[in-house]
Structures are given as C-alpha cells and as structure tokens.
Amino acid sequence: MRGQCQDDNELVEMCRSRVKDFLDKMAYVRYHYVPDAELSARVYEACRDWSGRHLLSDRHLTTGIATGDNPYRHVSMEARVAISLFTSIAVSMDDPEILASINCPNVHLDLCGGLDSKGNTDGLALELMRILRRMWEYYPRFCASAIFLSTMQFLNISLLDHNPRDIVLPGDSTKFIEYRRVLDGCSEAYTCFIWEKSHFPDPDVYIHTIP
C-alpha cells in the first residue's frame, strides 16, 4: 500500500511539473477573478422560491454565476442573470439522480402543447423553459432561436446519456461521439449569449463567425 501511495504521489508531482512547464512556455498569467456581488445576489434571489431549488447546490450556482459573470460582462445584468441560472441548471443535470428527479423526460413533448398547458414538466426543467422564453427579450430572433434549439439538443443527449441501459457502440462510431460532444456542450447557446440585441441588433454582422 505504501509503495502504491508513493507511486501515486510521484505521478501527481510529475503531472504538476509538466503542467507548470506548459503554462510557463505559454507565458500564462493568472487572472485574479473578483466575483460580481450584485450578480450573485440577484441569482440567489431569482431562484429562491423555485420548487426545485433544493436540487441546486452552492457548487452548481457558483459555477453558473462565474459563467454568467466573467465571459459576459458586456451584456446587461438581466441577461447575465439568465445565463447564470441557465448554466446552474445545466450543470446540475450532470448528476443522474438530479436529472431523473427533475422530471424532464417529457419536456420536448410538453413544449409542443405550450408551457401554459398542463404537462408533466415541472421543477427545474420548467424553470429552464421559462428562462429560455425570456431569451427573445435579450437576443435577436436568430440567436434566441439558436439558444432554444441548442438547449433542446442538450436535454435530448443528456437523457440519452443517462439511460439506465448500457449503450454499446461499434468501433466505427467516432462521428457519433464527436456529434454527441457538440450537443452536450450546448456550444451554440454559449456562442449566441455573446451578442445581446441591445449591442448587436443585426445578426448579419457576426453570423459568419458561427461556428
């Protein structure tokens, strides 16, 4: 056991040394991040009365706030709050137990009937849909629609990933794995979060940068 621990410690030190060498060669300068206290307060206030609030840990909310804060400080506070809440819910769905408990398997079907109709979607999944509905207030139609569709794909692949049955892929499944990675990252949504319509009303100005 002692020998194994020693080997593990040596491996950790070696990895740490290699990472440090790489960062030194890249002339990496550590960024001192100072959280936005107003954003944090507004996010916690916004989700305080959610029926699924107990499923969101401080870890989920901290990740969401950091994401809505640092990369998107050029957009309005309202959009940053929405991005933070969106990310907090998305991060929580990495936990299979949370994904199973928030009752989102029928979210796509419920959307076909409209959010105001009686469906099975509730809790965090319903709050996520409400956040998505507000995207048209913050973003041009193209971006808001892309955010919505990217999120639907993210939910779809998340549900597939957490299917209790093991999925065995054949050896020539590389393309599907790449496809799955793109959907799982919700990359279109986070790209479109950049261009709030108050600053970028015309998608033709930046559309060529996607993807």
Short mmCIF file of C-alpha atoms in Angstrom, two decimals, residues 19-200:
data_model
loop_
_atom_site.label_atom_id
_atom_site.label_comp_id
_atom_site.label_asym_id
_atom_site.label_seq_id
_atom_site.Cartn_x
_atom_site.Cartn_y
_atom_site.Cartn_z
CA VAL A 19 1.52 21.37 -16.47
CA LYS A 20 3.67 24.11 -14.92
CA ASP A 21 6.25 23.78 -17.71
CA PHE A 22 3.50 24.08 -20.32
CA LEU A 23 1.99 27.18 -18.68
CA ASP A 24 5.44 28.78 -18.39
CA LYS A 25 6.12 28.20 -22.09
CA MET A 26 2.74 29.73 -22.95
CA ALA A 27 3.58 32.77 -20.79
CA TYR A 28 0.35 32.21 -18.90
CA VAL A 29 -0.61 34.98 -16.49
CA ARG A 30 -3.03 34.02 -13.75
CA TYR A 31 -6.20 36.08 -13.82
CA HIS A 32 -7.45 37.29 -10.46
CA TYR A 33 -11.20 36.84 -10.61
CA VAL A 34 -13.33 39.11 -8.44
CA PRO A 35 -16.97 37.93 -8.42
CA ASP A 36 -19.74 40.40 -9.09
CA ALA A 37 -21.61 40.66 -5.79
CA GLU A 38 -24.74 42.14 -7.39
CA LEU A 39 -24.99 39.31 -9.93
CA SER A 40 -24.57 36.70 -7.22
CA ALA A 41 -27.25 38.29 -5.05
CA ARG A 42 -29.71 38.55 -7.93
CA VAL A 43 -29.18 34.93 -9.00
CA TYR A 44 -29.80 33.61 -5.48
CA GLU A 45 -32.87 35.83 -5.18
CA ALA A 46 -34.23 34.73 -8.56
CA CYS A 47 -34.16 31.03 -7.71
CA ARG A 48 -35.07 31.32 -4.04
CA ASP A 49 -38.70 30.23 -4.46
CA TRP A 50 -38.21 27.64 -7.20
CA SER A 51 -39.87 24.32 -6.46
CA GLY A 52 -36.63 22.57 -7.43
CA ARG A 53 -34.33 24.96 -5.55
CA HIS A 54 -33.24 22.23 -3.13
CA LEU A 55 -31.62 20.37 -6.04
CA LEU A 56 -29.25 23.23 -6.79
CA SER A 57 -26.19 23.17 -4.55
CA ASP A 58 -23.89 26.13 -3.99
CA ARG A 59 -21.45 24.37 -6.34
CA HIS A 60 -24.00 24.50 -9.17
CA LEU A 61 -24.86 28.13 -8.51
CA THR A 62 -21.23 29.19 -8.13
CA THR A 63 -20.40 27.64 -11.50
CA GLY A 64 -23.43 29.30 -13.06
CA ILE A 65 -22.58 32.72 -11.63
CA ALA A 66 -18.94 32.51 -12.70
CA THR A 67 -20.05 31.60 -16.22
CA GLY A 68 -22.60 34.40 -16.41
CA ASP A 69 -20.16 36.87 -14.93
CA ASN A 70 -16.67 36.64 -16.35
CA PRO A 71 -17.18 35.96 -20.09
CA TYR A 72 -20.33 38.06 -20.45
CA ARG A 73 -19.71 41.27 -18.54
CA HIS A 74 -20.50 43.27 -21.68
CA VAL A 75 -24.17 42.19 -21.71
CA SER A 76 -26.94 43.52 -19.47
CA MET A 77 -27.39 42.39 -15.89
CA GLU A 78 -30.73 40.78 -16.79
CA ALA A 79 -29.08 38.65 -19.49
CA ARG A 80 -26.22 37.70 -17.15
CA VAL A 81 -28.69 36.55 -14.51
CA ALA A 82 -30.47 34.42 -17.12
CA ILE A 83 -27.16 32.93 -18.33
CA SER A 84 -26.14 32.17 -14.74
CA LEU A 85 -29.42 30.43 -13.94
CA PHE A 86 -29.35 28.57 -17.26
CA THR A 87 -25.83 27.28 -16.53
CA SER A 88 -26.63 26.34 -12.93
CA ILE A 89 -29.47 24.09 -14.10
CA ALA A 90 -27.42 22.64 -16.97
CA VAL A 91 -24.53 21.81 -14.64
CA SER A 92 -26.87 20.14 -12.16
CA MET A 93 -28.07 17.80 -14.90
CA ASP A 94 -24.66 16.14 -14.97
CA ASP A 95 -25.87 14.32 -11.86
CA PRO A 96 -28.01 11.33 -12.97
CA GLU A 97 -30.06 11.48 -9.77
CA ILE A 98 -30.91 15.15 -10.31
CA LEU A 99 -31.70 14.58 -13.97
CA ALA A 100 -34.05 11.76 -13.01
CA SER A 101 -35.70 13.78 -10.24
CA ILE A 102 -36.47 17.00 -12.12
CA ASN A 103 -38.97 15.23 -14.37
CA CYS A 104 -37.77 16.44 -17.76
CA PRO A 105 -38.14 13.31 -19.97
CA ASN A 106 -41.33 14.77 -21.47
CA VAL A 107 -40.14 18.36 -21.80
CA HIS A 108 -39.97 18.22 -25.60
CA LEU A 109 -43.48 16.80 -25.84
CA ASP A 110 -44.86 19.31 -23.34
CA LEU A 111 -43.38 22.16 -25.37
CA CYS A 112 -45.43 21.04 -28.36
CA GLY A 113 -48.52 21.83 -26.30
CA GLY A 114 -47.15 25.08 -24.92
CA LEU A 115 -45.76 25.89 -21.49
CA ASP A 116 -49.14 27.11 -20.27
CA SER A 117 -50.87 23.79 -20.95
CA LYS A 118 -50.94 21.06 -18.34
CA GLY A 119 -47.93 18.83 -18.92
CA ASN A 120 -45.55 16.72 -16.88
CA THR A 121 -42.64 19.15 -16.91
CA ASP A 122 -42.06 20.82 -13.57
CA GLY A 123 -39.36 21.88 -11.12
CA LEU A 124 -36.01 22.85 -12.61
CA ALA A 125 -37.00 21.75 -16.10
CA LEU A 126 -39.95 24.14 -16.05
CA GLU A 127 -37.74 26.96 -14.75
CA LEU A 128 -35.29 26.26 -17.56
CA MET A 129 -38.12 26.62 -20.09
CA ARG A 130 -39.12 29.93 -18.52
CA ILE A 131 -35.53 31.17 -18.78
CA LEU A 132 -35.47 30.15 -22.44
CA ARG A 133 -38.70 32.02 -23.12
CA ARG A 134 -37.02 35.25 -21.95
CA MET A 135 -34.15 34.84 -24.43
CA TRP A 136 -36.22 36.62 -27.09
CA GLU A 137 -36.23 39.68 -24.81
CA TYR A 138 -32.42 39.77 -24.72
CA TYR A 139 -31.34 38.43 -28.10
CA PRO A 140 -32.27 38.81 -31.78
CA ARG A 141 -34.64 36.18 -33.15
CA PHE A 142 -31.85 34.16 -34.77
CA CYS A 143 -29.78 33.96 -31.57
CA ALA A 144 -32.74 33.33 -29.26
CA SER A 145 -33.95 30.51 -31.51
CA ALA A 146 -30.44 29.03 -31.71
CA ILE A 147 -30.17 29.11 -27.90
CA PHE A 148 -33.51 27.37 -27.60
CA LEU A 149 -32.67 24.65 -30.15
CA SER A 150 -29.21 24.08 -28.67
CA THR A 151 -30.79 23.58 -25.25
CA MET A 152 -33.32 21.09 -26.62
CA GLN A 153 -30.46 19.10 -28.16
CA PHE A 154 -28.56 19.28 -24.85
CA LEU A 155 -31.56 17.89 -22.97
CA ASN A 156 -32.04 15.19 -25.57
CA ILE A 157 -28.46 13.94 -25.40
CA SER A 158 -28.44 14.23 -21.58
CA LEU A 159 -31.45 11.96 -21.35
CA LEU A 160 -29.78 9.51 -23.74
CA ASP A 161 -26.55 9.53 -21.73
CA HIS A 162 -28.38 8.75 -18.51
CA ASN A 163 -30.46 5.94 -19.94
CA PRO A 164 -30.17 3.10 -17.39
CA ARG A 165 -29.37 0.63 -20.15
CA ASP A 166 -25.77 0.40 -21.27
CA ILE A 167 -25.20 1.64 -24.80
CA VAL A 168 -22.51 -0.33 -26.61
CA LEU A 169 -21.21 1.48 -29.68
CA PRO A 170 -19.44 -0.30 -32.54
CA GLY A 171 -15.87 0.57 -33.42
CA ASP A 172 -16.80 2.91 -36.26
CA SER A 173 -18.80 5.29 -34.03
CA THR A 174 -16.25 8.12 -33.95
CA LYS A 175 -18.55 10.51 -35.79
CA PHE A 176 -21.38 9.93 -33.34
CA ILE A 177 -19.04 10.53 -30.40
CA GLU A 178 -17.99 13.85 -31.92
CA TYR A 179 -21.63 14.71 -32.60
CA ARG A 180 -22.58 13.86 -29.04
CA ARG A 181 -19.78 16.03 -27.67
CA VAL A 182 -21.03 19.02 -29.66
CA LEU A 183 -24.60 18.60 -28.39
CA ASP A 184 -23.52 18.00 -24.80
CA GLY A 185 -21.56 21.24 -24.68
CA CYS A 186 -24.52 23.43 -25.67
CA SER A 187 -21.94 25.40 -27.65
CA GLU A 188 -24.37 27.30 -29.88
CA ALA A 189 -26.18 28.68 -26.86
CA TYR A 190 -23.00 29.96 -25.22
CA THR A 191 -21.82 31.42 -28.51
CA CYS A 192 -25.07 33.30 -29.02
CA PHE A 193 -25.04 34.61 -25.44
CA ILE A 194 -22.29 36.97 -26.62
CA TRP A 195 -24.49 39.04 -28.92
CA GLU A 196 -27.23 40.72 -26.89
CA LYS A 197 -29.53 42.64 -29.23
CA SER A 198 -29.09 45.94 -27.36
CA HIS A 199 -25.45 45.92 -28.56
CA PHE A 200 -25.70 43.69 -31.65
#
